[in-house]
Amino acid sequence: MNELIFRERDRYRPARSHLLLAIVVFVFEGTFASVTLGPVWAFWLIGGTIAVLAPVAYCAFRSWSRVGPAGVTICWGIGRGRTYAWQEVQWIDTRETDSRYGSSTVARMFLVGGRRRSLPGLQHSDMYPDPEFGADYRRVVDWWELSTDQGARVRPPRSLRDRISPVMLGFILAVVFAVVAAAVMILVG
């Protein structure tokens, strides 16, 4: 079987509408800051925004995963990545997450120690659809099944993390924050 490589840069091509939106945001930010804070602070504000967003975009653009005879190598944009031997991979599946922006499905692997890792570049979403996702995921599973003993493939039990969606977690944290804030206001006031 051939080695498989999934790169984020092949998936996330900036659309003209995204670039136009970024330009509009920078122009609005610069104009607003220049009028209220002055040109020097506007320059610092725009520079700070770029300094925060550039490394995030760089890492997202350079992320990749490779599946081959040695195992699964994952790189999150910095360095050469980390290889997980097939003997460390306990289970491979997908996780689907729904939000108000649409759904997204990502391939992930469970390691023998209980940790889980998403495979960068091997994902499908409404915003960035990948028509080959199902076939690519099947090829990864084929590599895993070919490289491991059937007794070593054990589906891990569902954890709390699998039952609570990111949206639900955000809602729970917001409620906890509101309760703590109200308790502090009552005690102080």
Short mmCIF file of N, CA and C in Angstrom, two decimals:
data_model
loop_
_atom_site.label_atom_id
_atom_site.label_comp_id
_atom_site.label_asym_id
_atom_site.label_seq_id
_atom_site.Cartn_x
_atom_site.Cartn_y
_atom_site.Cartn_z
N MET A 1 0.84 -1.19 0.00
CA MET A 1 0.00 0.00 0.00
C MET A 1 0.88 1.25 0.00
N ASN A 2 0.39 2.28 -0.61
CA ASN A 2 1.13 3.53 -0.68
C ASN A 2 0.94 4.35 0.59
N GLU A 3 1.97 5.12 0.92
CA GLU A 3 1.90 6.02 2.06
C GLU A 3 0.89 7.13 1.75
N LEU A 4 0.11 7.51 2.74
CA LEU A 4 -0.91 8.54 2.57
C LEU A 4 -0.47 9.82 3.27
N ILE A 5 -0.67 10.95 2.64
CA ILE A 5 -0.35 12.24 3.25
C ILE A 5 -1.57 13.14 3.10
N PHE A 6 -1.98 13.73 4.21
CA PHE A 6 -3.10 14.66 4.23
C PHE A 6 -2.58 16.00 4.75
N ARG A 7 -2.65 17.03 3.92
CA ARG A 7 -2.13 18.34 4.29
C ARG A 7 -3.26 19.35 4.37
N GLU A 8 -3.17 20.19 5.40
CA GLU A 8 -4.19 21.24 5.58
C GLU A 8 -4.13 22.24 4.43
N ARG A 9 -2.94 22.53 3.94
CA ARG A 9 -2.85 23.55 2.90
C ARG A 9 -3.56 23.13 1.62
N ASP A 10 -3.75 21.83 1.42
CA ASP A 10 -4.50 21.38 0.25
C ASP A 10 -6.00 21.60 0.43
N ARG A 11 -6.44 21.74 1.67
CA ARG A 11 -7.86 21.89 1.97
C ARG A 11 -8.28 23.33 2.14
N TYR A 12 -7.47 24.12 2.82
CA TYR A 12 -7.88 25.47 3.20
C TYR A 12 -7.31 26.50 2.24
N ARG A 13 -7.94 26.62 1.13
CA ARG A 13 -7.56 27.67 0.19
C ARG A 13 -8.41 28.89 0.51
N PRO A 14 -7.76 30.02 0.82
CA PRO A 14 -8.57 31.19 1.16
C PRO A 14 -9.40 31.65 -0.03
N ALA A 15 -10.68 31.80 0.19
CA ALA A 15 -11.57 32.28 -0.85
C ALA A 15 -11.45 33.80 -0.93
N ARG A 16 -11.82 34.34 -2.06
CA ARG A 16 -11.78 35.79 -2.23
C ARG A 16 -12.68 36.49 -1.22
N SER A 17 -13.80 35.86 -0.90
CA SER A 17 -14.71 36.48 0.07
C SER A 17 -14.06 36.56 1.45
N HIS A 18 -13.25 35.54 1.82
CA HIS A 18 -12.55 35.58 3.11
C HIS A 18 -11.48 36.68 3.11
N LEU A 19 -10.76 36.80 2.02
CA LEU A 19 -9.73 37.86 1.93
C LEU A 19 -10.39 39.23 1.94
N LEU A 20 -11.50 39.36 1.24
CA LEU A 20 -12.21 40.64 1.23
C LEU A 20 -12.71 40.99 2.63
N LEU A 21 -13.23 39.99 3.34
CA LEU A 21 -13.70 40.21 4.71
C LEU A 21 -12.54 40.65 5.61
N ALA A 22 -11.37 40.01 5.47
CA ALA A 22 -10.21 40.39 6.27
C ALA A 22 -9.78 41.83 5.97
N ILE A 23 -9.79 42.21 4.71
CA ILE A 23 -9.41 43.58 4.35
C ILE A 23 -10.41 44.58 4.93
N VAL A 24 -11.70 44.26 4.85
CA VAL A 24 -12.73 45.16 5.41
C VAL A 24 -12.54 45.30 6.92
N VAL A 25 -12.26 44.18 7.61
CA VAL A 25 -12.05 44.23 9.06
C VAL A 25 -10.84 45.09 9.40
N PHE A 26 -9.73 44.93 8.67
CA PHE A 26 -8.53 45.73 8.95
C PHE A 26 -8.76 47.21 8.65
N VAL A 27 -9.47 47.51 7.58
CA VAL A 27 -9.77 48.92 7.26
C VAL A 27 -10.66 49.52 8.33
N PHE A 28 -11.70 48.79 8.74
CA PHE A 28 -12.60 49.28 9.79
C PHE A 28 -11.83 49.46 11.10
N GLU A 29 -11.03 48.46 11.46
CA GLU A 29 -10.25 48.53 12.69
C GLU A 29 -9.28 49.72 12.66
N GLY A 30 -8.60 49.88 11.53
CA GLY A 30 -7.65 50.99 11.40
C GLY A 30 -8.32 52.34 11.44
N THR A 31 -9.44 52.48 10.76
CA THR A 31 -10.17 53.75 10.74
C THR A 31 -10.70 54.08 12.12
N PHE A 32 -11.35 53.14 12.77
CA PHE A 32 -11.91 53.36 14.09
C PHE A 32 -10.82 53.70 15.10
N ALA A 33 -9.72 52.93 15.07
CA ALA A 33 -8.63 53.18 16.02
C ALA A 33 -7.93 54.49 15.72
N SER A 34 -7.79 54.83 14.46
CA SER A 34 -7.13 56.08 14.10
C SER A 34 -7.93 57.28 14.57
N VAL A 35 -9.25 57.21 14.43
CA VAL A 35 -10.10 58.33 14.84
C VAL A 35 -10.14 58.45 16.36
N THR A 36 -10.25 57.34 17.07
CA THR A 36 -10.40 57.40 18.52
C THR A 36 -9.08 57.41 19.27
N LEU A 37 -8.08 56.70 18.78
CA LEU A 37 -6.81 56.58 19.52
C LEU A 37 -5.66 57.34 18.89
N GLY A 38 -5.73 57.63 17.61
CA GLY A 38 -4.65 58.28 16.91
C GLY A 38 -3.93 57.29 16.00
N PRO A 39 -3.14 57.80 15.06
CA PRO A 39 -2.51 56.93 14.07
C PRO A 39 -1.46 55.97 14.66
N VAL A 40 -0.75 56.40 15.68
CA VAL A 40 0.28 55.52 16.26
C VAL A 40 -0.36 54.31 16.92
N TRP A 41 -1.42 54.54 17.72
CA TRP A 41 -2.09 53.42 18.37
C TRP A 41 -2.82 52.54 17.37
N ALA A 42 -3.32 53.13 16.30
CA ALA A 42 -3.96 52.34 15.25
C ALA A 42 -2.95 51.39 14.62
N PHE A 43 -1.74 51.91 14.38
CA PHE A 43 -0.68 51.07 13.83
C PHE A 43 -0.36 49.92 14.79
N TRP A 44 -0.25 50.22 16.08
CA TRP A 44 0.04 49.17 17.06
C TRP A 44 -1.09 48.15 17.17
N LEU A 45 -2.33 48.62 17.07
CA LEU A 45 -3.48 47.72 17.14
C LEU A 45 -3.52 46.77 15.95
N ILE A 46 -3.34 47.30 14.76
CA ILE A 46 -3.33 46.45 13.57
C ILE A 46 -2.12 45.52 13.59
N GLY A 47 -0.97 46.03 13.99
CA GLY A 47 0.23 45.18 14.10
C GLY A 47 0.04 44.06 15.12
N GLY A 48 -0.59 44.37 16.25
CA GLY A 48 -0.86 43.35 17.25
C GLY A 48 -1.83 42.29 16.75
N THR A 49 -2.83 42.73 16.00
CA THR A 49 -3.78 41.77 15.43
C THR A 49 -3.08 40.83 14.46
N ILE A 50 -2.23 41.37 13.64
CA ILE A 50 -1.47 40.54 12.69
C ILE A 50 -0.52 39.62 13.44
N ALA A 51 0.13 40.14 14.50
CA ALA A 51 1.07 39.32 15.27
C ALA A 51 0.38 38.15 15.96
N VAL A 52 -0.88 38.30 16.32
CA VAL A 52 -1.63 37.20 16.95
C VAL A 52 -2.14 36.23 15.89
N LEU A 53 -2.67 36.72 14.79
CA LEU A 53 -3.30 35.86 13.79
C LEU A 53 -2.30 35.15 12.88
N ALA A 54 -1.18 35.76 12.59
CA ALA A 54 -0.22 35.17 11.65
C ALA A 54 0.32 33.81 12.11
N PRO A 55 0.77 33.66 13.38
CA PRO A 55 1.25 32.33 13.78
C PRO A 55 0.16 31.26 13.77
N VAL A 56 -1.06 31.65 14.12
CA VAL A 56 -2.17 30.69 14.10
C VAL A 56 -2.44 30.24 12.67
N ALA A 57 -2.49 31.18 11.74
CA ALA A 57 -2.73 30.82 10.34
C ALA A 57 -1.57 30.01 9.78
N TYR A 58 -0.34 30.35 10.17
CA TYR A 58 0.84 29.61 9.70
C TYR A 58 0.79 28.16 10.16
N CYS A 59 0.48 27.94 11.44
CA CYS A 59 0.41 26.57 11.96
C CYS A 59 -0.73 25.79 11.32
N ALA A 60 -1.87 26.43 11.13
CA ALA A 60 -3.00 25.76 10.50
C ALA A 60 -2.67 25.39 9.06
N PHE A 61 -1.96 26.26 8.37
CA PHE A 61 -1.62 26.02 6.98
C PHE A 61 -0.58 24.92 6.83
N ARG A 62 0.31 24.77 7.80
CA ARG A 62 1.39 23.78 7.72
C ARG A 62 1.08 22.45 8.39
N SER A 63 -0.09 22.26 8.97
CA SER A 63 -0.44 21.01 9.64
C SER A 63 -0.64 19.90 8.62
N TRP A 64 -0.24 18.70 9.00
CA TRP A 64 -0.40 17.54 8.11
C TRP A 64 -0.37 16.25 8.92
N SER A 65 -0.80 15.17 8.30
CA SER A 65 -0.66 13.84 8.88
C SER A 65 -0.26 12.88 7.77
N ARG A 66 0.54 11.88 8.15
CA ARG A 66 1.04 10.88 7.20
C ARG A 66 0.79 9.50 7.77
N VAL A 67 0.29 8.61 6.95
CA VAL A 67 -0.01 7.24 7.35
C VAL A 67 0.83 6.32 6.47
N GLY A 68 1.61 5.47 7.12
CA GLY A 68 2.48 4.58 6.37
C GLY A 68 2.88 3.36 7.18
N PRO A 69 3.90 2.64 6.73
CA PRO A 69 4.30 1.41 7.42
C PRO A 69 4.78 1.64 8.85
N ALA A 70 5.36 2.79 9.14
CA ALA A 70 5.86 3.06 10.49
C ALA A 70 4.75 3.42 11.46
N GLY A 71 3.61 3.85 10.96
CA GLY A 71 2.51 4.27 11.81
C GLY A 71 1.90 5.56 11.30
N VAL A 72 1.41 6.36 12.22
CA VAL A 72 0.77 7.64 11.89
C VAL A 72 1.65 8.76 12.42
N THR A 73 2.02 9.68 11.53
CA THR A 73 2.81 10.84 11.92
C THR A 73 1.90 12.06 11.85
N ILE A 74 1.90 12.84 12.93
CA ILE A 74 1.06 14.04 13.01
C ILE A 74 1.96 15.24 13.25
N CYS A 75 1.76 16.29 12.47
CA CYS A 75 2.47 17.55 12.66
C CYS A 75 1.44 18.67 12.72
N TRP A 76 1.49 19.45 13.79
CA TRP A 76 0.56 20.56 13.96
C TRP A 76 1.15 21.88 13.50
N GLY A 77 2.10 21.84 12.58
CA GLY A 77 2.61 23.06 11.96
C GLY A 77 3.98 23.47 12.42
N ILE A 78 4.48 22.92 13.51
CA ILE A 78 5.79 23.28 14.03
C ILE A 78 6.61 22.00 14.15
N GLY A 79 7.80 22.01 13.62
CA GLY A 79 8.67 20.84 13.74
C GLY A 79 8.38 19.78 12.69
N ARG A 80 8.94 18.58 12.93
CA ARG A 80 8.80 17.48 11.97
C ARG A 80 7.63 16.57 12.30
N GLY A 81 6.99 16.76 13.41
CA GLY A 81 5.85 15.95 13.77
C GLY A 81 6.23 14.80 14.68
N ARG A 82 5.25 14.06 15.13
CA ARG A 82 5.46 12.92 16.01
C ARG A 82 4.84 11.70 15.38
N THR A 83 5.58 10.60 15.39
CA THR A 83 5.11 9.35 14.81
C THR A 83 4.60 8.44 15.92
N TYR A 84 3.40 7.92 15.74
CA TYR A 84 2.81 6.95 16.64
C TYR A 84 2.84 5.60 15.92
N ALA A 85 3.58 4.64 16.47
CA ALA A 85 3.67 3.32 15.87
C ALA A 85 2.30 2.65 15.88
N TRP A 86 2.10 1.72 14.97
CA TRP A 86 0.80 1.06 14.89
C TRP A 86 0.45 0.33 16.18
N GLN A 87 1.44 -0.13 16.92
CA GLN A 87 1.17 -0.83 18.18
C GLN A 87 0.59 0.12 19.23
N GLU A 88 0.80 1.42 19.07
CA GLU A 88 0.25 2.40 20.00
C GLU A 88 -1.20 2.77 19.68
N VAL A 89 -1.64 2.49 18.46
CA VAL A 89 -2.98 2.89 18.02
C VAL A 89 -3.97 1.80 18.40
N GLN A 90 -4.90 2.15 19.29
CA GLN A 90 -5.88 1.20 19.81
C GLN A 90 -7.15 1.19 18.96
N TRP A 91 -7.54 2.36 18.47
CA TRP A 91 -8.80 2.46 17.74
C TRP A 91 -8.76 3.67 16.81
N ILE A 92 -9.46 3.60 15.70
CA ILE A 92 -9.58 4.73 14.77
C ILE A 92 -11.06 4.90 14.45
N ASP A 93 -11.54 6.13 14.59
CA ASP A 93 -12.93 6.41 14.22
C ASP A 93 -13.05 7.86 13.80
N THR A 94 -14.28 8.32 13.64
CA THR A 94 -14.53 9.72 13.29
C THR A 94 -15.38 10.35 14.38
N ARG A 95 -15.26 11.66 14.48
CA ARG A 95 -16.11 12.41 15.40
C ARG A 95 -16.81 13.50 14.61
N GLU A 96 -18.12 13.55 14.77
CA GLU A 96 -18.90 14.58 14.09
C GLU A 96 -19.35 15.61 15.10
N THR A 97 -19.15 16.87 14.77
CA THR A 97 -19.53 17.97 15.64
C THR A 97 -20.47 18.89 14.86
N ASP A 98 -21.60 19.20 15.46
CA ASP A 98 -22.58 20.10 14.84
C ASP A 98 -22.53 21.44 15.56
N SER A 99 -22.60 22.50 14.80
CA SER A 99 -22.66 23.84 15.36
C SER A 99 -23.57 24.69 14.48
N ARG A 100 -23.73 25.92 14.83
CA ARG A 100 -24.60 26.78 14.02
C ARG A 100 -23.97 27.09 12.66
N TYR A 101 -22.67 26.82 12.51
CA TYR A 101 -21.98 27.06 11.24
C TYR A 101 -22.00 25.83 10.34
N GLY A 102 -22.58 24.74 10.81
CA GLY A 102 -22.65 23.51 10.04
C GLY A 102 -22.01 22.37 10.80
N SER A 103 -21.87 21.27 10.14
CA SER A 103 -21.27 20.10 10.80
C SER A 103 -19.86 19.89 10.28
N SER A 104 -19.06 19.22 11.10
CA SER A 104 -17.72 18.86 10.68
C SER A 104 -17.41 17.47 11.21
N THR A 105 -16.68 16.72 10.41
CA THR A 105 -16.30 15.36 10.76
C THR A 105 -14.79 15.27 10.65
N VAL A 106 -14.17 14.72 11.68
CA VAL A 106 -12.71 14.60 11.69
C VAL A 106 -12.34 13.17 12.06
N ALA A 107 -11.30 12.65 11.40
CA ALA A 107 -10.79 11.32 11.75
C ALA A 107 -9.90 11.47 12.97
N ARG A 108 -9.98 10.50 13.88
CA ARG A 108 -9.15 10.56 15.07
C ARG A 108 -8.72 9.15 15.45
N MET A 109 -7.64 9.09 16.19
CA MET A 109 -7.15 7.80 16.66
C MET A 109 -7.03 7.84 18.18
N PHE A 110 -7.28 6.69 18.79
CA PHE A 110 -7.15 6.52 20.23
C PHE A 110 -5.87 5.75 20.47
N LEU A 111 -5.05 6.25 21.38
CA LEU A 111 -3.79 5.58 21.71
C LEU A 111 -3.99 4.63 22.88
N VAL A 112 -3.05 3.70 23.04
CA VAL A 112 -3.16 2.69 24.09
C VAL A 112 -3.26 3.34 25.46
N GLY A 113 -2.58 4.44 25.71
CA GLY A 113 -2.60 5.10 27.00
C GLY A 113 -3.88 5.88 27.28
N GLY A 114 -4.84 5.89 26.36
CA GLY A 114 -6.09 6.60 26.58
C GLY A 114 -6.16 7.95 25.90
N ARG A 115 -5.06 8.45 25.37
CA ARG A 115 -5.10 9.74 24.69
C ARG A 115 -5.71 9.58 23.30
N ARG A 116 -6.18 10.68 22.76
CA ARG A 116 -6.74 10.67 21.42
C ARG A 116 -6.11 11.79 20.62
N ARG A 117 -5.97 11.56 19.34
CA ARG A 117 -5.37 12.55 18.45
C ARG A 117 -6.21 12.66 17.18
N SER A 118 -6.51 13.89 16.80
CA SER A 118 -7.16 14.14 15.52
C SER A 118 -6.10 14.10 14.43
N LEU A 119 -6.51 13.72 13.24
CA LEU A 119 -5.58 13.67 12.11
C LEU A 119 -5.76 14.94 11.28
N PRO A 120 -4.79 15.86 11.36
CA PRO A 120 -4.93 17.09 10.57
C PRO A 120 -4.96 16.78 9.08
N GLY A 121 -5.80 17.47 8.38
CA GLY A 121 -5.91 17.29 6.94
C GLY A 121 -6.92 16.23 6.54
N LEU A 122 -7.34 15.41 7.48
CA LEU A 122 -8.33 14.37 7.19
C LEU A 122 -9.62 14.72 7.91
N GLN A 123 -10.35 15.67 7.30
CA GLN A 123 -11.59 16.14 7.88
C GLN A 123 -12.51 16.64 6.79
N HIS A 124 -13.77 16.72 7.13
CA HIS A 124 -14.80 17.17 6.20
C HIS A 124 -15.73 18.12 6.96
N SER A 125 -16.07 19.23 6.36
CA SER A 125 -17.01 20.15 6.99
C SER A 125 -17.86 20.81 5.93
N ASP A 126 -18.91 21.47 6.37
CA ASP A 126 -19.78 22.18 5.44
C ASP A 126 -19.04 23.36 4.80
N MET A 127 -18.16 24.00 5.58
CA MET A 127 -17.44 25.14 5.05
C MET A 127 -16.31 24.72 4.11
N TYR A 128 -15.61 23.62 4.45
CA TYR A 128 -14.54 23.09 3.62
C TYR A 128 -14.82 21.62 3.31
N PRO A 129 -15.72 21.35 2.37
CA PRO A 129 -16.09 19.96 2.10
C PRO A 129 -14.94 19.20 1.43
N ASP A 130 -14.86 17.93 1.75
CA ASP A 130 -13.88 17.04 1.14
C ASP A 130 -14.63 15.83 0.58
N PRO A 131 -14.87 15.80 -0.72
CA PRO A 131 -15.64 14.70 -1.29
C PRO A 131 -14.94 13.35 -1.15
N GLU A 132 -13.64 13.36 -0.94
CA GLU A 132 -12.87 12.12 -0.81
C GLU A 132 -12.70 11.67 0.64
N PHE A 133 -13.36 12.34 1.59
CA PHE A 133 -13.14 12.03 3.00
C PHE A 133 -13.42 10.57 3.33
N GLY A 134 -14.54 10.04 2.89
CA GLY A 134 -14.91 8.66 3.19
C GLY A 134 -13.88 7.66 2.66
N ALA A 135 -13.43 7.86 1.43
CA ALA A 135 -12.44 6.96 0.83
C ALA A 135 -11.09 7.09 1.54
N ASP A 136 -10.69 8.32 1.87
CA ASP A 136 -9.42 8.53 2.58
C ASP A 136 -9.47 7.91 3.97
N TYR A 137 -10.57 8.09 4.67
CA TYR A 137 -10.72 7.48 5.99
C TYR A 137 -10.66 5.96 5.90
N ARG A 138 -11.29 5.39 4.89
CA ARG A 138 -11.27 3.94 4.70
C ARG A 138 -9.85 3.44 4.45
N ARG A 139 -9.04 4.21 3.70
CA ARG A 139 -7.65 3.81 3.44
C ARG A 139 -6.83 3.85 4.72
N VAL A 140 -7.08 4.82 5.60
CA VAL A 140 -6.37 4.87 6.88
C VAL A 140 -6.74 3.66 7.72
N VAL A 141 -8.03 3.32 7.77
CA VAL A 141 -8.48 2.15 8.54
C VAL A 141 -7.88 0.88 7.94
N ASP A 142 -7.78 0.79 6.62
CA ASP A 142 -7.16 -0.37 5.99
C ASP A 142 -5.70 -0.52 6.41
N TRP A 143 -4.95 0.61 6.45
CA TRP A 143 -3.56 0.57 6.92
C TRP A 143 -3.51 0.05 8.36
N TRP A 144 -4.40 0.57 9.19
CA TRP A 144 -4.43 0.18 10.61
C TRP A 144 -4.73 -1.30 10.76
N GLU A 145 -5.75 -1.78 10.04
CA GLU A 145 -6.12 -3.19 10.13
C GLU A 145 -5.03 -4.10 9.59
N LEU A 146 -4.34 -3.65 8.55
CA LEU A 146 -3.26 -4.44 7.97
C LEU A 146 -2.04 -4.50 8.90
N SER A 147 -1.82 -3.45 9.68
CA SER A 147 -0.60 -3.31 10.47
C SER A 147 -0.75 -3.73 11.93
N THR A 148 -1.96 -4.05 12.37
CA THR A 148 -2.15 -4.43 13.78
C THR A 148 -2.85 -5.77 13.88
N ASP A 149 -2.68 -6.39 15.02
CA ASP A 149 -3.35 -7.65 15.32
C ASP A 149 -4.79 -7.36 15.70
N GLN A 150 -5.70 -8.23 15.33
CA GLN A 150 -7.11 -7.99 15.60
C GLN A 150 -7.39 -7.88 17.10
N GLY A 151 -6.65 -8.59 17.93
CA GLY A 151 -6.85 -8.52 19.38
C GLY A 151 -6.42 -7.19 19.97
N ALA A 152 -5.56 -6.46 19.27
CA ALA A 152 -5.09 -5.17 19.77
C ALA A 152 -6.08 -4.04 19.45
N ARG A 153 -7.05 -4.31 18.62
CA ARG A 153 -8.03 -3.28 18.22
C ARG A 153 -9.21 -3.32 19.19
N VAL A 154 -9.18 -2.42 20.15
CA VAL A 154 -10.22 -2.39 21.17
C VAL A 154 -10.86 -1.01 21.18
N ARG A 155 -12.17 -0.98 21.00
CA ARG A 155 -12.88 0.31 21.03
C ARG A 155 -12.92 0.81 22.47
N PRO A 156 -12.42 2.02 22.71
CA PRO A 156 -12.46 2.56 24.07
C PRO A 156 -13.88 2.93 24.47
N PRO A 157 -14.17 2.87 25.78
CA PRO A 157 -15.52 3.25 26.23
C PRO A 157 -15.75 4.75 26.01
N ARG A 158 -17.00 5.11 25.82
CA ARG A 158 -17.33 6.53 25.64
C ARG A 158 -17.08 7.27 26.94
N SER A 159 -16.41 8.38 26.83
CA SER A 159 -16.12 9.19 28.00
C SER A 159 -17.07 10.39 28.03
N LEU A 160 -16.98 11.14 29.10
CA LEU A 160 -17.80 12.35 29.23
C LEU A 160 -17.50 13.30 28.07
N ARG A 161 -16.26 13.32 27.64
CA ARG A 161 -15.83 14.17 26.54
C ARG A 161 -16.56 13.83 25.24
N ASP A 162 -16.90 12.56 25.06
CA ASP A 162 -17.61 12.14 23.86
C ASP A 162 -19.10 12.47 23.93
N ARG A 163 -19.65 12.55 25.13
CA ARG A 163 -21.08 12.79 25.30
C ARG A 163 -21.45 14.27 25.27
N ILE A 164 -20.50 15.13 25.65
CA ILE A 164 -20.79 16.56 25.71
C ILE A 164 -20.16 17.24 24.50
N SER A 165 -20.97 17.93 23.73
CA SER A 165 -20.47 18.64 22.56
C SER A 165 -19.78 19.93 23.01
N PRO A 166 -18.93 20.50 22.16
CA PRO A 166 -18.30 21.77 22.51
C PRO A 166 -19.31 22.88 22.80
N VAL A 167 -20.42 22.89 22.10
CA VAL A 167 -21.46 23.91 22.34
C VAL A 167 -22.06 23.72 23.73
N MET A 168 -22.34 22.48 24.10
CA MET A 168 -22.90 22.21 25.42
C MET A 168 -21.89 22.57 26.51
N LEU A 169 -20.63 22.26 26.28
CA LEU A 169 -19.59 22.61 27.25
C LEU A 169 -19.52 24.13 27.45
N GLY A 170 -19.61 24.88 26.35
CA GLY A 170 -19.62 26.33 26.45
C GLY A 170 -20.81 26.84 27.22
N PHE A 171 -21.97 26.24 27.00
CA PHE A 171 -23.18 26.62 27.72
C PHE A 171 -23.03 26.35 29.22
N ILE A 172 -22.50 25.18 29.56
CA ILE A 172 -22.30 24.83 30.98
C ILE A 172 -21.33 25.80 31.64
N LEU A 173 -20.23 26.10 30.95
CA LEU A 173 -19.26 27.05 31.51
C LEU A 173 -19.86 28.44 31.67
N ALA A 174 -20.71 28.86 30.73
CA ALA A 174 -21.35 30.17 30.84
C ALA A 174 -22.29 30.22 32.04
N VAL A 175 -23.04 29.15 32.28
CA VAL A 175 -23.94 29.09 33.44
C VAL A 175 -23.13 29.12 34.73
N VAL A 176 -22.05 28.32 34.79
CA VAL A 176 -21.20 28.31 35.99
C VAL A 176 -20.61 29.70 36.22
N PHE A 177 -20.14 30.34 35.17
CA PHE A 177 -19.57 31.68 35.30
C PHE A 177 -20.62 32.67 35.80
N ALA A 178 -21.85 32.58 35.28
CA ALA A 178 -22.91 33.50 35.70
C ALA A 178 -23.27 33.28 37.17
N VAL A 179 -23.32 32.01 37.60
CA VAL A 179 -23.64 31.72 39.00
C VAL A 179 -22.55 32.24 39.92
N VAL A 180 -21.28 32.02 39.55
CA VAL A 180 -20.17 32.51 40.38
C VAL A 180 -20.17 34.03 40.41
N ALA A 181 -20.41 34.67 39.26
CA ALA A 181 -20.45 36.13 39.22
C ALA A 181 -21.59 36.67 40.10
N ALA A 182 -22.75 36.02 40.05
CA ALA A 182 -23.88 36.47 40.88
C ALA A 182 -23.57 36.28 42.35
N ALA A 183 -22.92 35.16 42.71
CA ALA A 183 -22.56 34.91 44.13
C ALA A 183 -21.56 35.97 44.60
N VAL A 184 -20.61 36.31 43.78
CA VAL A 184 -19.61 37.34 44.16
C VAL A 184 -20.31 38.69 44.33
N MET A 185 -21.24 39.02 43.43
CA MET A 185 -21.95 40.30 43.51
C MET A 185 -22.79 40.36 44.81
N ILE A 186 -23.41 39.25 45.18
CA ILE A 186 -24.23 39.22 46.39
C ILE A 186 -23.35 39.36 47.62
N LEU A 187 -22.22 38.65 47.64
CA LEU A 187 -21.32 38.71 48.80
C LEU A 187 -20.65 40.08 48.93
N VAL A 188 -20.28 40.69 47.83
CA VAL A 188 -19.62 41.99 47.87
C VAL A 188 -20.63 43.10 48.14
N GLY A 189 -21.78 43.02 47.54
CA GLY A 189 -22.79 44.08 47.63
C GLY A 189 -23.62 43.94 48.82
#
